[in-house]
Short mmCIF file of C-alpha atoms in Angstrom, two decimals:
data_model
loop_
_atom_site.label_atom_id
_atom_site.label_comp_id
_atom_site.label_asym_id
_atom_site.label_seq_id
_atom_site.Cartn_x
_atom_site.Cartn_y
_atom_site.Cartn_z
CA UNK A 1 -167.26 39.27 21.25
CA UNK A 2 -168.15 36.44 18.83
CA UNK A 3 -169.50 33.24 20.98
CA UNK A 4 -168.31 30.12 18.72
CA UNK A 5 -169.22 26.36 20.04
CA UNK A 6 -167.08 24.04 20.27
CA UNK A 7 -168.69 20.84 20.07
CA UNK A 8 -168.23 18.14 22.19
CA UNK A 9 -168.61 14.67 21.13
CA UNK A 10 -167.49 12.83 24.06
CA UNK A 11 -164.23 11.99 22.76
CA UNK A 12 -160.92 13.63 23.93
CA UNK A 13 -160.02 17.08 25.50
CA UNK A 14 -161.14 20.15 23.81
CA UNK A 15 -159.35 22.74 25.63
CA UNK A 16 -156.64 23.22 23.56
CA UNK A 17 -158.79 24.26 20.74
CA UNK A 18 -161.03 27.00 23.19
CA UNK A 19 -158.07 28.24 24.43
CA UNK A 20 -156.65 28.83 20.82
CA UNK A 21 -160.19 30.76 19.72
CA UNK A 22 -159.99 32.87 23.04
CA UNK A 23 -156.10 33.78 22.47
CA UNK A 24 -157.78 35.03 18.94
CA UNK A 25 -160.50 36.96 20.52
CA UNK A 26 -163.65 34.78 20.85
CA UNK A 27 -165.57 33.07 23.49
CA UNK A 28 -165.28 29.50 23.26
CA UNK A 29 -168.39 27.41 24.32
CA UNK A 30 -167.39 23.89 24.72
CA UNK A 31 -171.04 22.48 24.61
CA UNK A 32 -172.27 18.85 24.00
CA UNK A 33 -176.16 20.86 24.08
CA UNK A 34 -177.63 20.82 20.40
CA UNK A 35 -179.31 24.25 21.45
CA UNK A 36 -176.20 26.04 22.62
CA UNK A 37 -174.86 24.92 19.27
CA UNK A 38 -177.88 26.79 17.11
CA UNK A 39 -177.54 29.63 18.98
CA UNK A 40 -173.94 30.76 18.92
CA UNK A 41 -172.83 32.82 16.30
CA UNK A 42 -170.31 30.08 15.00
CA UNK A 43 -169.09 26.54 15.68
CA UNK A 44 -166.29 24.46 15.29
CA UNK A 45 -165.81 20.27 15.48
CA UNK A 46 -162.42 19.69 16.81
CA UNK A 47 -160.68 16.54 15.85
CA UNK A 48 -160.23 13.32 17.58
CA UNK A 49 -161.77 10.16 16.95
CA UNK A 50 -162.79 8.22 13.92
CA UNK A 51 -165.40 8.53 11.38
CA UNK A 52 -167.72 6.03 12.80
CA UNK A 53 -168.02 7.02 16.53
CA UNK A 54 -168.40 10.58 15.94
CA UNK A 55 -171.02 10.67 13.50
CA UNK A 56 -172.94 7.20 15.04
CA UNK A 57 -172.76 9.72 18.99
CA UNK A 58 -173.72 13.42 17.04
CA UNK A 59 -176.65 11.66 15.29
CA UNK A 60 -177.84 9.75 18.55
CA UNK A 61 -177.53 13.27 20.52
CA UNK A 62 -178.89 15.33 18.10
CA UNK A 63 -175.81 17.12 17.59
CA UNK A 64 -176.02 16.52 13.59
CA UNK A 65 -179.11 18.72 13.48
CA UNK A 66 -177.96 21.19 15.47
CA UNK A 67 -175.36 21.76 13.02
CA UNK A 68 -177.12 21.46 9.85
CA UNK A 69 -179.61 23.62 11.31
CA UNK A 70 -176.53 26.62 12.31
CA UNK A 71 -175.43 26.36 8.94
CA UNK A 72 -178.72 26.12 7.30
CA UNK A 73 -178.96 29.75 8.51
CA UNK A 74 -175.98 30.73 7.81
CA UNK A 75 -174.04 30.99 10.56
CA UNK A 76 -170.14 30.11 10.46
CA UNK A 77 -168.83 26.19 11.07
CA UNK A 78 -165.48 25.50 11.04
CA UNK A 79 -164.12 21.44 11.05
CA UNK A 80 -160.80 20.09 12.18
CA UNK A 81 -159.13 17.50 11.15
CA UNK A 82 -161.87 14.47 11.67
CA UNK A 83 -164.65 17.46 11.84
CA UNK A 84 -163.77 18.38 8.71
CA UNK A 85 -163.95 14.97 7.34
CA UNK A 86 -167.44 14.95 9.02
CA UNK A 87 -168.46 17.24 6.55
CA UNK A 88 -168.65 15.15 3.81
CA UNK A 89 -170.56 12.45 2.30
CA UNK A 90 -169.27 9.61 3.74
CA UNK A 91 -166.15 7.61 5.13
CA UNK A 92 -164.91 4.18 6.04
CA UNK A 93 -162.61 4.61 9.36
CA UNK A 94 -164.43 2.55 12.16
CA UNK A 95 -167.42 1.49 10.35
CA UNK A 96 -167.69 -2.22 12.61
CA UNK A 97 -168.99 -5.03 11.42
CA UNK A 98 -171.34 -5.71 13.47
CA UNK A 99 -173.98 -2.83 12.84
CA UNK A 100 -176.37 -3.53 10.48
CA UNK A 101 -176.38 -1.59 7.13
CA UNK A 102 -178.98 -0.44 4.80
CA UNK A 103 -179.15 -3.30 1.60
CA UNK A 104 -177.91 -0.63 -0.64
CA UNK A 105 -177.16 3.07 -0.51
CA UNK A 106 -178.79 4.91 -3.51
CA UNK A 107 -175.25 6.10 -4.64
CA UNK A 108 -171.83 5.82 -3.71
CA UNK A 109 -172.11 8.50 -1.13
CA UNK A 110 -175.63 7.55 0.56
CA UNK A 111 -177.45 10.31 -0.51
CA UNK A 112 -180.75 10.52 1.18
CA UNK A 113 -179.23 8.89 4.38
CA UNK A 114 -179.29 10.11 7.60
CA UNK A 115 -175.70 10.75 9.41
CA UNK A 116 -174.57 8.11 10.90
CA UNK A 117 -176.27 5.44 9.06
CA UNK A 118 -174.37 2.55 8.12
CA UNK A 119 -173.97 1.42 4.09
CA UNK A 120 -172.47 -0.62 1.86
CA UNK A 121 -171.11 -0.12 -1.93
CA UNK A 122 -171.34 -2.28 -4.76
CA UNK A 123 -167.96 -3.63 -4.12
CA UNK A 124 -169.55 -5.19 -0.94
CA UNK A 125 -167.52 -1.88 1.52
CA UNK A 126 -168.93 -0.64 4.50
CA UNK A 127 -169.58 3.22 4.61
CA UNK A 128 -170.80 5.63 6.80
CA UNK A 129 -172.69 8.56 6.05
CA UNK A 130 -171.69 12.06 7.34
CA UNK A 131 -173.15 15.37 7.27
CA UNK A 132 -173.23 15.22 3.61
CA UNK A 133 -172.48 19.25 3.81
CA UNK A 134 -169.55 19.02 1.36
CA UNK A 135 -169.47 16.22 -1.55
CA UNK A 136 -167.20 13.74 -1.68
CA UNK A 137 -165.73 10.95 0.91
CA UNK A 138 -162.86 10.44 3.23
CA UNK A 139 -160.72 6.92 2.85
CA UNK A 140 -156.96 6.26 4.71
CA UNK A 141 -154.07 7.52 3.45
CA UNK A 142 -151.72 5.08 0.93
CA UNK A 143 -148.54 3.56 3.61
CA UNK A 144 -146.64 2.35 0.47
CA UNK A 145 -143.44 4.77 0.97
CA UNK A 146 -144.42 6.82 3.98
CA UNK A 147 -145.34 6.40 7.55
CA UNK A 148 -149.31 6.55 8.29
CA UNK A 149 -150.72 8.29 10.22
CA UNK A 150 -149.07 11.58 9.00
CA UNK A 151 -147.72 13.24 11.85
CA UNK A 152 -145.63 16.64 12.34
CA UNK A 153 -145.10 19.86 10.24
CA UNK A 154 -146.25 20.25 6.35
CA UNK A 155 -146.83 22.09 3.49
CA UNK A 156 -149.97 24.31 2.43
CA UNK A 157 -150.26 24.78 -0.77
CA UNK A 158 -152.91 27.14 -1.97
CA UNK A 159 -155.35 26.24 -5.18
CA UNK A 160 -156.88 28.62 -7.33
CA UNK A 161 -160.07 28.00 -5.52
CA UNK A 162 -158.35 29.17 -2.65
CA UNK A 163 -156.48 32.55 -3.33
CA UNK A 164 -159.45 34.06 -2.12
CA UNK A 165 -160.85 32.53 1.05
CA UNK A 166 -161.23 34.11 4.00
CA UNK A 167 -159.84 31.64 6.02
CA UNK A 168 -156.34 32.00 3.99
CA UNK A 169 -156.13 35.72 4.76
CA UNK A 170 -152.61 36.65 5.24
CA UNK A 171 -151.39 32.35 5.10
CA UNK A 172 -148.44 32.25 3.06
CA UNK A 173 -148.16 29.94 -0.02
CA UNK A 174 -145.92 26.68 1.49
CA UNK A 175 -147.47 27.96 4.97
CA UNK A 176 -146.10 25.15 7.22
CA UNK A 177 -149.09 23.60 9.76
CA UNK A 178 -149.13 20.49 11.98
CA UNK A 179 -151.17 17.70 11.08
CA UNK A 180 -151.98 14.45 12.66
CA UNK A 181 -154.02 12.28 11.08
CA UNK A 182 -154.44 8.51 9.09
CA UNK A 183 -157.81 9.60 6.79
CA UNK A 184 -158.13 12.37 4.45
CA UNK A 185 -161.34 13.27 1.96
CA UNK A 186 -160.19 11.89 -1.42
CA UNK A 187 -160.20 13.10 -4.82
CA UNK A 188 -164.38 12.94 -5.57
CA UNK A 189 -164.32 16.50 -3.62
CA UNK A 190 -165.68 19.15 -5.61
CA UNK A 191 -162.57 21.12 -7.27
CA UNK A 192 -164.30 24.37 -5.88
CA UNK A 193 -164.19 23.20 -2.42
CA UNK A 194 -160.62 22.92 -1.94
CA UNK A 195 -159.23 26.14 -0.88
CA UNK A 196 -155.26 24.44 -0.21
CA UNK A 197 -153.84 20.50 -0.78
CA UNK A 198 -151.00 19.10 1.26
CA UNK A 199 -149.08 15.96 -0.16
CA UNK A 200 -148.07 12.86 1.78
CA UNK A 201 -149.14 9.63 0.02
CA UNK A 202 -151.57 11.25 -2.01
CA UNK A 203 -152.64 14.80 -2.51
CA UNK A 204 -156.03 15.94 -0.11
CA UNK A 205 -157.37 18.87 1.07
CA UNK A 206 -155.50 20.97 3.45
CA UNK A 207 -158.41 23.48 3.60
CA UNK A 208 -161.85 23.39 2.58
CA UNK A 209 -164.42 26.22 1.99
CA UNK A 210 -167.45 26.47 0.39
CA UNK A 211 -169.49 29.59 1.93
CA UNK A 212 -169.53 30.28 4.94
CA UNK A 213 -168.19 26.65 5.88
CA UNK A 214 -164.52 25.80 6.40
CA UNK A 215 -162.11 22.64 7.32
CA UNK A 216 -159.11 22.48 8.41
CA UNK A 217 -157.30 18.59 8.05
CA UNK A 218 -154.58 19.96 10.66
CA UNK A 219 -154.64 21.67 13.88
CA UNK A 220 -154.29 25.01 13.64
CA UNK A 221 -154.63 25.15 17.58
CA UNK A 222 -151.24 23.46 16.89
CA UNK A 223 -149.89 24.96 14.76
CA UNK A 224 -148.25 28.02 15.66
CA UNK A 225 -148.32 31.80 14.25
CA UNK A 226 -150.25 30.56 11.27
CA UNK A 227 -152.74 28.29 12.61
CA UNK A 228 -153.05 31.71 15.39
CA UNK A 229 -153.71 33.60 12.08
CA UNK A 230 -156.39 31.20 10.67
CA UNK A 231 -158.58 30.80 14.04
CA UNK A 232 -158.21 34.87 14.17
CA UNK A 233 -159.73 34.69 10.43
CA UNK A 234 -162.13 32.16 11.75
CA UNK A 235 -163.39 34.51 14.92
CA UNK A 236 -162.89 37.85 12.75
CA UNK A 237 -165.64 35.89 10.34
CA UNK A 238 -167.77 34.85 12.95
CA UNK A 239 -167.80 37.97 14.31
CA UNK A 240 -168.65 39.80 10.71
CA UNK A 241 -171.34 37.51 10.75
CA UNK A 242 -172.74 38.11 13.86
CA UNK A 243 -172.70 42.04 13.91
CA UNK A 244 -174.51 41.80 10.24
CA UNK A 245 -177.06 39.62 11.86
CA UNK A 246 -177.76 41.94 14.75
CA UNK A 247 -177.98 45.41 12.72
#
């Protein structure tokens, strides 16, 4: 049986998530240890939180390393919702005011920066810098005609990019999954990333994948027989993993 970490941040209650990876046949570590988190076969960031206080606590506790290091060699990550947005370059939810940022970042995205450093833009903005795993950034959804945050049941749809990820094995097209959530990564993620798009104020990622690296921007601990089906992908990858690893 695949043992997948489930990182813990410090910030709300994880259990719903390990009880959704055992129901699909893995062993759910919830772990705040950066060592636990190398050596399982697989991890997951859950989602709660904003931008700011998870990345600022994972790089103070050594968490961000831990994961860079796990997928450095290869082993399986999956993100939800705000852990998938962790993923990326950079975001703006939470960044205060009152912690001191770098004069300049060298690019838009603050390549070169640690996680969890503080930057600003051109435009004078305040950024954050996250794992910088997947490129591209994560900004608020648009409130002009609909409610934010985005809460209840929506649409998958699947991309191009997606029709053959792992992670989408056996998802139907128009797959219907329950989000909750005010920030999404925006349009400067790569094409090749996006595996599925939802659409509520703007199009954004519904899925990411790019190796062995996934996101989900909804809960699929929440979302019934077909988030069931994409943590059972999730652990059935892990677990492929794993057992290749070991022969």
């Amino acid at each position: 049986m695949a043992t997948i970490a489930v990182i813990d941040y410090h910030k709300g209650n994880l259990s719903s998530v390990a009880r959704g990876l055992a129901r699909a046949g893995a062993e759910a570590l919830v772990t705040d240890d950066s060592e636990q988190i190398r050596a399982a076969d697989g991890a997951l960031i859950p989602g709660v939180g904003s931008f700011y206080d998870a990345i600022a606590f994972m790089h103070e506790s050594g968490q961000d390393a831990a994961v860079l290091d796990a997928i450095a060699a290869g082993k399986p990550f999956l993100g939800i919702c705000l852990g998938t947005q962790l993923l990326f370059d950079c975001g703006d939810e939470g960044v205060p005011n009152d912690v001191a940022a770098v004069a300049a970042a060298t690019d838009a995205c603050g390549t070169g920066l640690e996680p969890g450093t503080v930057f600003t833009r051109e435009d004078g903005s305040r950024w954050v810098r996250g794992l910088g795993v997947l490129r591209g950034s994560c900004t608020v959804l648009p409130s002009r005609r609909l409610k934010v945050p985005h809460v209840g049941w929506d649409q998958l749809h699947v991309t191009d990019a997606g029709r053959a990820c792992p992670l989408l094995a056996d998802v139907a097209e128009g797959a219907n999954v329950y989000y909750t959530h005010s920030f999404a990564v925006d349009d400067d993620a790569d094409p090749a990333d996006v595996a599925a798009r939802t659409h509520y104020g703007r199009s954004f990622p519904g899925v990411v994948a790019h190796g062995g690296v996934f996101g989900c921007q909804f809960h699929p601990e929440k979302s019934s027989a077909h988030g069931h089906q994409i943590l059972e992908n999730f652990v059935r990858i892990v677990d492929a993993h794993a057992k290749e690893v070991r022969a």
